[in-house]
Coordinates of C-alpha atoms and ligand atoms in Angstrom, one line a residue:
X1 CA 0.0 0.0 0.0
X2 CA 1.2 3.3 -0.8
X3 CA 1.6 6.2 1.8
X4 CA -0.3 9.1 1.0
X5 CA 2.0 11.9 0.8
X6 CA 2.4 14.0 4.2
X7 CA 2.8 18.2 4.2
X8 CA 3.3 20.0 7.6
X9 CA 1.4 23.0 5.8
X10 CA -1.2 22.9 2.9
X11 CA -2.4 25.7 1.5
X12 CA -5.5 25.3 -0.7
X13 CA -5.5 27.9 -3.4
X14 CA -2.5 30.2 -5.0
X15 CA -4.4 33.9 -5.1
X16 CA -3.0 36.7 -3.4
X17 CA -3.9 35.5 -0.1
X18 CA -2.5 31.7 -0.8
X19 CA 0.7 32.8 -2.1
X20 CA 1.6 35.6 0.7
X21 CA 0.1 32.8 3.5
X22 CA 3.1 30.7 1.9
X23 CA 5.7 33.2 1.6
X24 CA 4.9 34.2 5.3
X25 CA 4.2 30.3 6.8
X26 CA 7.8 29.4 5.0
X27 CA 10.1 32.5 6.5
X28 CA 7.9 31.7 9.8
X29 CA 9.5 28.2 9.8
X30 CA 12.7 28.8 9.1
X31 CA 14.3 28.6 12.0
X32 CA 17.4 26.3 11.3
X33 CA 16.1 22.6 11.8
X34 CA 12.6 23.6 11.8
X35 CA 12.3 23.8 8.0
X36 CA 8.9 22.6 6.8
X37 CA 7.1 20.8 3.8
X38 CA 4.9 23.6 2.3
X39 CA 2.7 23.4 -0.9
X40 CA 0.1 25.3 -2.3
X41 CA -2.6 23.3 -4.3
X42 CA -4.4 25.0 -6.5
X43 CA -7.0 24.0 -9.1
X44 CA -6.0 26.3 -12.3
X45 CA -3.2 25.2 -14.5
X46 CA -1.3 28.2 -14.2
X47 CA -2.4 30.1 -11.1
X48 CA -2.4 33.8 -10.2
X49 CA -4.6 34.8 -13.3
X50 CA -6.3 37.2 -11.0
X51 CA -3.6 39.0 -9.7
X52 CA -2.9 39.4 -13.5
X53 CA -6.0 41.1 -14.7
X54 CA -6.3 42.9 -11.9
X55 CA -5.9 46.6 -11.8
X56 CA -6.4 46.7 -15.3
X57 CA -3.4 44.2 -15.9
X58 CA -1.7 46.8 -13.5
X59 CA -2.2 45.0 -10.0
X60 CA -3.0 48.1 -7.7
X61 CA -1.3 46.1 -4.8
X62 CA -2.5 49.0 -2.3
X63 CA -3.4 52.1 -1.2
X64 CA -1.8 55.4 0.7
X65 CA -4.7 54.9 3.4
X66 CA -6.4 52.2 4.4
X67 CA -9.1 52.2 7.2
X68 CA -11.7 49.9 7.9
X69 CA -14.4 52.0 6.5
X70 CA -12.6 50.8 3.5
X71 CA -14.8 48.0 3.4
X72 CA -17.9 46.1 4.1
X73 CA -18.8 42.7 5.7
X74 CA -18.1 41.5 8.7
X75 CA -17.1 43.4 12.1
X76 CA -15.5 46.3 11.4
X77 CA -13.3 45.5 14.8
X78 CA -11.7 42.2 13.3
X79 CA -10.8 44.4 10.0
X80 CA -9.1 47.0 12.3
X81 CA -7.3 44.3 14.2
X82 CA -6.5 42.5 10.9
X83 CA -5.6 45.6 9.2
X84 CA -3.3 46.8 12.1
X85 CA -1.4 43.6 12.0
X86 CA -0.3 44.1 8.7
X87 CA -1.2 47.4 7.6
X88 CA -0.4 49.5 3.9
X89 CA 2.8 50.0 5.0
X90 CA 3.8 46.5 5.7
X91 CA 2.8 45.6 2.2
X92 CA 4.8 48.4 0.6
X93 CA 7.7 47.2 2.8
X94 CA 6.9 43.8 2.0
X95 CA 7.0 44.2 -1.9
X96 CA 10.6 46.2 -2.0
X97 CA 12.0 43.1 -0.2
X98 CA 10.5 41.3 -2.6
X99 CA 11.9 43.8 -5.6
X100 CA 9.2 44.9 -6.4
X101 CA 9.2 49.0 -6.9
X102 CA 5.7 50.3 -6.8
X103 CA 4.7 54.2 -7.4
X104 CA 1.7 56.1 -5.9
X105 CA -1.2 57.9 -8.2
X106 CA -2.8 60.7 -7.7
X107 CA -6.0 58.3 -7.1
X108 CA -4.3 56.9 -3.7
X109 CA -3.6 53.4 -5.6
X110 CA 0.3 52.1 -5.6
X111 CA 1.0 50.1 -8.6
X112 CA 3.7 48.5 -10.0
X113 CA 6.5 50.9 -11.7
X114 CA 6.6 49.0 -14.5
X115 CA 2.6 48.6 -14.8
X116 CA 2.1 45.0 -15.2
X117 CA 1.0 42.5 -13.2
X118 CA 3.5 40.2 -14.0
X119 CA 6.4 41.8 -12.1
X120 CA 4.2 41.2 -9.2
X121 CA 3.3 37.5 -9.8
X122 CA 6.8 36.7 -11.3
X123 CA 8.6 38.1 -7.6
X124 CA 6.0 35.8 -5.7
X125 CA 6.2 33.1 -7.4
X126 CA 10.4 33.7 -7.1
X127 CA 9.9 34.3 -3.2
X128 CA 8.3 31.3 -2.8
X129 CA 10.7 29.1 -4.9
X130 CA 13.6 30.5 -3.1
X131 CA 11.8 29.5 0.1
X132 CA 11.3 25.8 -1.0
X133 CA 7.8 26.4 -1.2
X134 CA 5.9 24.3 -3.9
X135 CA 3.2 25.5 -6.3
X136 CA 1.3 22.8 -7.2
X137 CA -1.1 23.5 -10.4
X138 CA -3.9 21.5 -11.8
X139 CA -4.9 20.6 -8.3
X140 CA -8.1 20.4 -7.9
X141 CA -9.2 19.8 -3.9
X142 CA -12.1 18.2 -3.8
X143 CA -12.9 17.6 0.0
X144 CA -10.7 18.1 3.3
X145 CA -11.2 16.2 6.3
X146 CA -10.2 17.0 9.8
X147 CA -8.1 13.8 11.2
X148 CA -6.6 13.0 14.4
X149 CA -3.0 14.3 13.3
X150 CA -4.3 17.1 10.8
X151 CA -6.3 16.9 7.6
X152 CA -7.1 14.3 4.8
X153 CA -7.2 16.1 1.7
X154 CA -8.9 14.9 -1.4
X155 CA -8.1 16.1 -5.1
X156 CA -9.6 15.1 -8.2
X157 CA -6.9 13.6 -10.1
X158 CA -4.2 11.5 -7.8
X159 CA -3.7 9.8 -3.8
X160 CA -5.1 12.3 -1.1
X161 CA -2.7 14.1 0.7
X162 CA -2.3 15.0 4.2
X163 CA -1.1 18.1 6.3
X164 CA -0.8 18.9 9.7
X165 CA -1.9 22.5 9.1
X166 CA -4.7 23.2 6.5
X167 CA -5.0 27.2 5.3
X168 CA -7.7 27.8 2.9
X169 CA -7.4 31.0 0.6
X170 CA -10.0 29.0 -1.9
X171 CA -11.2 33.0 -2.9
X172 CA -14.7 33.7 -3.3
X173 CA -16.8 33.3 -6.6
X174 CA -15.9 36.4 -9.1
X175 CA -14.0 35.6 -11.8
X176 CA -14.9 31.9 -11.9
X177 CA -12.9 30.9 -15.2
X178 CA -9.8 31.7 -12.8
X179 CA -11.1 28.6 -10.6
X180 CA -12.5 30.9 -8.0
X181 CA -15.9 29.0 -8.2
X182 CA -16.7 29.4 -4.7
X183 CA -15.9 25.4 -4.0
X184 CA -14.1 26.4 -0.9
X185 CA -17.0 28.0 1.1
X186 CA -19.0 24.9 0.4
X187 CA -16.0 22.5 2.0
X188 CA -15.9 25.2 4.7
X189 CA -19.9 25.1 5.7
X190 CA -19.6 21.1 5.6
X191 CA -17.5 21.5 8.6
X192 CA -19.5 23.8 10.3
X193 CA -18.7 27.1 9.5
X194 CA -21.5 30.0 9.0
X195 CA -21.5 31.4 5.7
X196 CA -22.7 34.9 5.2
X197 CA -24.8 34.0 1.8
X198 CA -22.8 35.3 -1.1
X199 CA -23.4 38.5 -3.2
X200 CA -21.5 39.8 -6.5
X201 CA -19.9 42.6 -5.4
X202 CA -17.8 45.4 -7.6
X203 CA -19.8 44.3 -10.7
X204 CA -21.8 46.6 -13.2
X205 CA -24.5 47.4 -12.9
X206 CA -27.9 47.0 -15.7
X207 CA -30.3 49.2 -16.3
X208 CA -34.3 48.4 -17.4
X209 CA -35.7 50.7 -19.9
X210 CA -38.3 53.1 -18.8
X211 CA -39.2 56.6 -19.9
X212 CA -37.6 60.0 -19.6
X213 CA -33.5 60.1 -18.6
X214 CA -33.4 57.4 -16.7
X215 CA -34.6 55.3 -19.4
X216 CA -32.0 56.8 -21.9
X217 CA -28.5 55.1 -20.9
X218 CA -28.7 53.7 -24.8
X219 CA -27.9 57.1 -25.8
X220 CA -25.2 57.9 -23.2
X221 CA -22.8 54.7 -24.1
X222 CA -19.5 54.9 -24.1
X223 CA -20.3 58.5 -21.9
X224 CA -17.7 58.8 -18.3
X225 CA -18.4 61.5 -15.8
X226 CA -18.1 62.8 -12.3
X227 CA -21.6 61.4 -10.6
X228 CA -22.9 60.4 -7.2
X229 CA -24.7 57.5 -6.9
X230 CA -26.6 56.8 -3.7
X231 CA -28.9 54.2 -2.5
X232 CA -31.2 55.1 -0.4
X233 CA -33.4 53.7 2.4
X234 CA -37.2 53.5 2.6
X235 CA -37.2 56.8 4.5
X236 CA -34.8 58.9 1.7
X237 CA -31.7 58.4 3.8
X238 CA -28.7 57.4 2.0
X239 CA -27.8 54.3 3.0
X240 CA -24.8 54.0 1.3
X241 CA -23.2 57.0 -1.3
X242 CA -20.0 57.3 -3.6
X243 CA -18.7 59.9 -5.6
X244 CA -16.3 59.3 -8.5
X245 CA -16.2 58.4 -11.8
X246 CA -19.1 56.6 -13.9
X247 CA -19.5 55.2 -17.1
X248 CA -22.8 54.9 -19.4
X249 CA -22.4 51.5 -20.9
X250 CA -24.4 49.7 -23.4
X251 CA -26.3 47.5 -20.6
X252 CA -26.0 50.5 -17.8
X253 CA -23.5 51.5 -15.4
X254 CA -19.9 50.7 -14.6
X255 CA -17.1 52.6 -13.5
X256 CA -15.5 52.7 -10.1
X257 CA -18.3 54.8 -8.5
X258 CA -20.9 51.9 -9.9
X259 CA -18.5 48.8 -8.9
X260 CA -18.5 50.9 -5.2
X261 CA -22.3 50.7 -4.4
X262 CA -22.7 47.4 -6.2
X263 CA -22.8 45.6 -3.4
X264 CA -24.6 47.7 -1.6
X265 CA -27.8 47.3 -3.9
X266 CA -27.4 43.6 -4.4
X267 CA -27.2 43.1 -0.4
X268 CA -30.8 45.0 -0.1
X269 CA -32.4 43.1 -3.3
X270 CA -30.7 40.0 -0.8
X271 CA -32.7 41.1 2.2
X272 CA -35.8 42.3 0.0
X273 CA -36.6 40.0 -2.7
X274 CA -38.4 41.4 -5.7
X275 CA -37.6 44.7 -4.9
X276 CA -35.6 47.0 -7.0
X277 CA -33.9 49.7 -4.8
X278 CA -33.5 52.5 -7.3
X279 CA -30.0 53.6 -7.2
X280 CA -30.0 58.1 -7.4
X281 CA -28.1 59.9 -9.6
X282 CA -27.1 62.7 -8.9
X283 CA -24.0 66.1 -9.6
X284 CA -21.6 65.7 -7.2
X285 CA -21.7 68.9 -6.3
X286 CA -25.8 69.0 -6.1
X287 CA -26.5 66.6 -2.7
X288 CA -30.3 67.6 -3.0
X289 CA -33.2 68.5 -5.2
X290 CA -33.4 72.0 -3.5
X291 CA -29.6 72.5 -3.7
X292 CA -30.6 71.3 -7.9
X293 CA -33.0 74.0 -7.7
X294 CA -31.2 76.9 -6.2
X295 CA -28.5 76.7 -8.8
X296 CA -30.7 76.1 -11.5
X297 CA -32.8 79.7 -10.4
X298 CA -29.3 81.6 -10.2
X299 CA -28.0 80.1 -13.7
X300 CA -31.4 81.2 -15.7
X301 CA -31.5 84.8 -13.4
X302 CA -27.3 84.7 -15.1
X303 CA -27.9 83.7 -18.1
X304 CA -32.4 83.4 -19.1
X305 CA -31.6 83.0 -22.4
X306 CA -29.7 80.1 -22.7
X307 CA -31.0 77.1 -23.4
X308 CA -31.6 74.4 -20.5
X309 CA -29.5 71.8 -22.2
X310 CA -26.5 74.6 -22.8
X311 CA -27.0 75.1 -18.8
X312 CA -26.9 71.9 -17.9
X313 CA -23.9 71.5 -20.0
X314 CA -22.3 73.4 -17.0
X315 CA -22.5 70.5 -15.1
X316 CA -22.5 67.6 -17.1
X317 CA -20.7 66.5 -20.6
X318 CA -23.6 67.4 -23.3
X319 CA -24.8 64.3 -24.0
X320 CA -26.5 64.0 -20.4
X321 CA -27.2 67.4 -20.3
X322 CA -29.5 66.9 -23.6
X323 CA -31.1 64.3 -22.3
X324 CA -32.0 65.7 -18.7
X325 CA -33.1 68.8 -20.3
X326 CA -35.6 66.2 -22.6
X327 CA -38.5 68.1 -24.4
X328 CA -38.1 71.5 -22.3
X329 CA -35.2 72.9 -24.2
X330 CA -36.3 76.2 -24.2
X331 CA -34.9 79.1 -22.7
X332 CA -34.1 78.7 -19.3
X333 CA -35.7 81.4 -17.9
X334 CA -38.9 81.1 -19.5
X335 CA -39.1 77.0 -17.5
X336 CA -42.3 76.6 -15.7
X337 CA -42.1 75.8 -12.0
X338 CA -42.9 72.3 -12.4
X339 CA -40.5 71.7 -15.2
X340 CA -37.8 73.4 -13.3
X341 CA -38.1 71.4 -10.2
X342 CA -38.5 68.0 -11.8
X343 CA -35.1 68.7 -13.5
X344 CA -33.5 69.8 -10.4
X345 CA -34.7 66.7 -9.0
X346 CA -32.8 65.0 -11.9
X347 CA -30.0 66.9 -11.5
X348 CA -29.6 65.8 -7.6
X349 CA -31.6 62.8 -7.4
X350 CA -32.8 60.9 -10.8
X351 CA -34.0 57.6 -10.2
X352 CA -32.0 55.1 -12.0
X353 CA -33.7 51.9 -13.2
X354 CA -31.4 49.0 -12.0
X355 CA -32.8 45.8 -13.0
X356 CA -29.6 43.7 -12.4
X357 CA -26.0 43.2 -12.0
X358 CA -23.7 41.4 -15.1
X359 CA -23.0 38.4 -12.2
X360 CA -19.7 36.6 -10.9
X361 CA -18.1 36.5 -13.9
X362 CA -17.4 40.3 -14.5
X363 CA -17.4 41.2 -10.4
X364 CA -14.0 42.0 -9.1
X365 CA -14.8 40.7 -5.7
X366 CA -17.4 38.6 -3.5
X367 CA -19.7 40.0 -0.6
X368 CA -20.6 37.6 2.1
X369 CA -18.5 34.6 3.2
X370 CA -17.2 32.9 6.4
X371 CA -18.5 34.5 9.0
X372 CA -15.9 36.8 10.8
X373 CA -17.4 35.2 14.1
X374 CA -16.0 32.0 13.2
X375 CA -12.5 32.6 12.9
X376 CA -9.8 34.3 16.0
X377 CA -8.5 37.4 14.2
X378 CA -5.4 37.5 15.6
X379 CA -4.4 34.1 14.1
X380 CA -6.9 33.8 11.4
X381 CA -7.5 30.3 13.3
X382 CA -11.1 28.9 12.5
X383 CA -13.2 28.3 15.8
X384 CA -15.0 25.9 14.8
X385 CA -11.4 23.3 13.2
X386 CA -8.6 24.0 15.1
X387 CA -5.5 24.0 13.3
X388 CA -7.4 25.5 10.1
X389 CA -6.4 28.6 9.0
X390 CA -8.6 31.2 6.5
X391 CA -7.5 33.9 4.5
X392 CA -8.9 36.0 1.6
X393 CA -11.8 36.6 -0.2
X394 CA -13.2 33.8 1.0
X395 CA -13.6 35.7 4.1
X396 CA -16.9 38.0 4.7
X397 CA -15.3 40.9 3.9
X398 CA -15.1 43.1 0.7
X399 CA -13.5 46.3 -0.3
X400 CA -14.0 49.1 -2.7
X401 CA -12.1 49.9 -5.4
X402 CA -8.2 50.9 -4.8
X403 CA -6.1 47.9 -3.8
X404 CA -8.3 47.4 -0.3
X405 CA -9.1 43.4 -1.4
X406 CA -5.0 42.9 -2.2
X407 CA -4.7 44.4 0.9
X408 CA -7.1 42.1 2.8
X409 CA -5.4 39.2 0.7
X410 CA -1.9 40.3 2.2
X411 CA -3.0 40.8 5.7
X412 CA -5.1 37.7 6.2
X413 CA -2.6 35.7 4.6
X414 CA 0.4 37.2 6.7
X415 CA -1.9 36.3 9.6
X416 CA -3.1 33.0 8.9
X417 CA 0.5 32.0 7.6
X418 CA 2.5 33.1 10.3
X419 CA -0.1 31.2 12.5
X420 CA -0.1 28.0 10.6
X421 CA 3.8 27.9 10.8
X422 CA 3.6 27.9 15.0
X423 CA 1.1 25.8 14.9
X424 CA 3.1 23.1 12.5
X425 CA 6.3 23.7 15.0
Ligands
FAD501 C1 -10.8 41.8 -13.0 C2 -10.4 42.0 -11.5 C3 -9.6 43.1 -11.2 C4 -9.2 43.3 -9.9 N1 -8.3 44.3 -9.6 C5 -7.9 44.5 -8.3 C6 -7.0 45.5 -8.0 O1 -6.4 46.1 -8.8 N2 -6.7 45.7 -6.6 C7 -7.3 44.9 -5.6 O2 -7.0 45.1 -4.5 N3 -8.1 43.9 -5.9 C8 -8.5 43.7 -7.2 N4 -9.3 42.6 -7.5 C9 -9.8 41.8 -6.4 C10 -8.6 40.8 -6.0 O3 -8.1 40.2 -7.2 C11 -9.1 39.7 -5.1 O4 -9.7 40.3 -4.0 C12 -8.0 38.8 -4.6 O5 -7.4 38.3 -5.7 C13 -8.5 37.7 -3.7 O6 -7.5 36.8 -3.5 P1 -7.7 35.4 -2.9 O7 -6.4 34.8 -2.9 O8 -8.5 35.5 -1.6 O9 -8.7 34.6 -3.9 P2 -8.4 34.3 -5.5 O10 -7.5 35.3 -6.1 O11 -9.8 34.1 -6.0 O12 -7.6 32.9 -5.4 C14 -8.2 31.7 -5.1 C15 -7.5 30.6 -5.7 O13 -8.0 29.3 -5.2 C16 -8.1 28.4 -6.2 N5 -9.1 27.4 -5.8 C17 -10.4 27.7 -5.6 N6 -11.1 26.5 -5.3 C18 -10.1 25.5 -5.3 C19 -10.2 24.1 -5.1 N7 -11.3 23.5 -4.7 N8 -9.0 23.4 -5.2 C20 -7.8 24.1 -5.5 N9 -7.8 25.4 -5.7 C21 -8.9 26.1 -5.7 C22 -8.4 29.2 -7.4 O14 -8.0 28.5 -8.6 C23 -7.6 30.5 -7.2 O15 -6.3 30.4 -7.8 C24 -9.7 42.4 -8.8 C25 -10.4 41.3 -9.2 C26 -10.8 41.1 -10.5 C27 -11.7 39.9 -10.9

């Protein structure tokens, strides 16, 4: 009979958050005569493909602040705790030891010098083969299995293998075609852990048809612009709100500021089925409809001559600001009451038809996940399987746009890493 092969620490999936949990677990053990068997399974034949579209092939590793109103999910004190553990500036630390120069944009977002993705992967993957830590592709785990001196893990193709640490950083379900299929979770719940049920999250956003502007993103495709989008709650509060760049697409909205309050609108339709939260529009610099109106009054007592679509051009490129100003083109001081305040509710509050988001497959990132309850933050230990260790996306926690999920990824994983590596000693 042949003896299944033995690791002192698996690692179940080679993302962000698998390959720093390896870099960290390997230095961790290094101590001389404590060197340990480490491999990273992973189900895609050639790992990392997220870390290489990311950031528009750019991998934005971080950013110049990072708080945990960053993100959403989970408690915001095991972020803190997480975050403080291995915080922005560890990472940029981290990445010059591992040669990798990054630069800072105006946006707050630290990229790679040489703006591609592979310099990051390559010096990972480099880190980790200097380390004697193996990557192991086409590895598809199909079950794990606490046992008395670790774990039994099963893969589809081959003997199962065992470890005496486990670390899952399985990701969650965007971007499925890079083997993030959500698998992982599904293992996790089988063994007792509560998952926080699963939403897209950083995905665009479709729009239905329906009369007057909001009806007419057809027209604005291709169209980006400063906007506000806010979602608000049954009593007009804004619930959630972000300011930035959008863009009109063919099917709707996309565009950092729509990615950011994705999940936002797809956690509500969660908690509400069958309804459709409208999502506002609105001019940054316009937060209500009587705000709208004030500077509408003063531009037509400015300027009464001008038409309302050259006003609204003030505001907003001239595509949108045809279409707000719709039928009433007229001069704009001659725009009856009525008229004037239903555009300067447009202009701070239109109500945007979202029917829909484009799904896992074009989200950046996954709301919901292992409950934050379940795990000890400080080791990233699970409470519920001791000498399991979680990290990444697969967590419940998601950020917005800006390097805050590669962040997450490099945090949990130093954690859980570090962790798994005492635990193995
Ligand atoms: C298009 C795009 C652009 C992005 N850009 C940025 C950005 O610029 N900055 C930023 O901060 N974030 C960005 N993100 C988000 C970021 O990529 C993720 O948050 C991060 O990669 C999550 O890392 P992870 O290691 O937890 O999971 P993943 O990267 O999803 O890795 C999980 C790994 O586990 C493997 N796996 C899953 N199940 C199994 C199984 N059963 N057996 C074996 N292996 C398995 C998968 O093959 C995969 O390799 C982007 C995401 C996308 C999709």
């Amino acid at each position: 009979m042949s003896h299944a092969e033995q690791l002192d620490i698996a690692i179940v999936g080679a993302g962000a958050a698998g390959l720093a949990a390896g870099i960290f677990a390997a230095e961790a053990a290094r101590a001389p005569g404590a060197r340990r068997r480490i491999a990273i399974l992973d189900g895609a034949r050639k790992p990392g493909a997220k870390i290489l579209v990311s950031g528009g092939g750019r991998c934005n590793v971080t950013n110049v602040e990072v708080t945990p109103e960053d993100y959403n999910g989970g408690s915001k004190t095991v972020i803190r705790n997480v975050l403080r553990a291995f915080d922005h500036r560890r990472t940029l630390a981290w990445m010059k030891d591992l040669g990798v120069e990054l630069k800072l944009e105006e946006t707050g977002k630290y990229f790679p010098v040489s703006d591609n993705a592979h310099t990051v992967l390559r010096a990972l993957f480099d880190r980790l083969a200097q380390l004697g830590v193996e990557v192991r592709p086409s590895c598809r785990v199909t079950a794990i299995r606490p046992e008395e001196q670790g774990f039994r893990i099963d893969v589809a193709e081959g003997p199962s293998i065992l470890a005496r640490t486990l670390i899952m950083a399985t990701g969650g379900l965007a971007l499925p075609k890079s083997g993030s299929d959500g698998a992982g979770l599904v293992m996790l719940e089988r063994l007792g852990h509560r998952i926080v049920p699963t939403t897209p999250a950083l995905v665009p956003l479709l729009l239905g048809e329906t009369a007057g502007p909001a009806g007419a993103y057809g027209e604005l495709s291709g169209l980006t612009l400063d906007a506000r989008l806010r979602l608000a709650d049954a009593k007009g509060r804004a619930e959630a709100e972000y300011e930035g760049s959008l863009l009109f697409t063919h099917f709707g909205l996309s565009g950092p500021t729509a990615l950011n309050i994705s999940r936002h609108w797809l956690r509500r339709r969660l908690e509400s089925p069958g309804e459709r939260p409208p999502l506002l529009f609105g001019h940054p610099k316009l937060s209500t409809p009587q705000i709208a109106d004030e500077w509408l009054r003063k531009a037509a007592a400015g300027n009464p001559r001008r038409h309302l679509a050259g006003t609204l051009h003030q505001l907003f490129p001239e595509r949108l600001a045809r279409v707000l100003a719709g039928d009433s083109d007229g001069p704009v001081g001659q725009l009856p009451r009525d008229r004037r305040l239903a555009v300067a509710q447009s202009l701070a509050a239109l109500a945007l038809n979202v029917t829909g988001d484009r799904g896992y497959t074009f989200a950046e990132t996954t709301a919901g996940g292992v409950d934050l309850g379940d795990i000890d933050y400080a080791s990233m230990e699970s409470r519920r399987v001791p000498g399991l260790f979680l990290c990444g996306e697969l967590l419940d926690v998601d950020g917005r746009i800006g390097g805050f999920n590669f962040q997450w990824a490099w945090a949990t994983g130093y954690l859980a890493g570090r962790a798994a590596a005492r635990r193995a000693a």
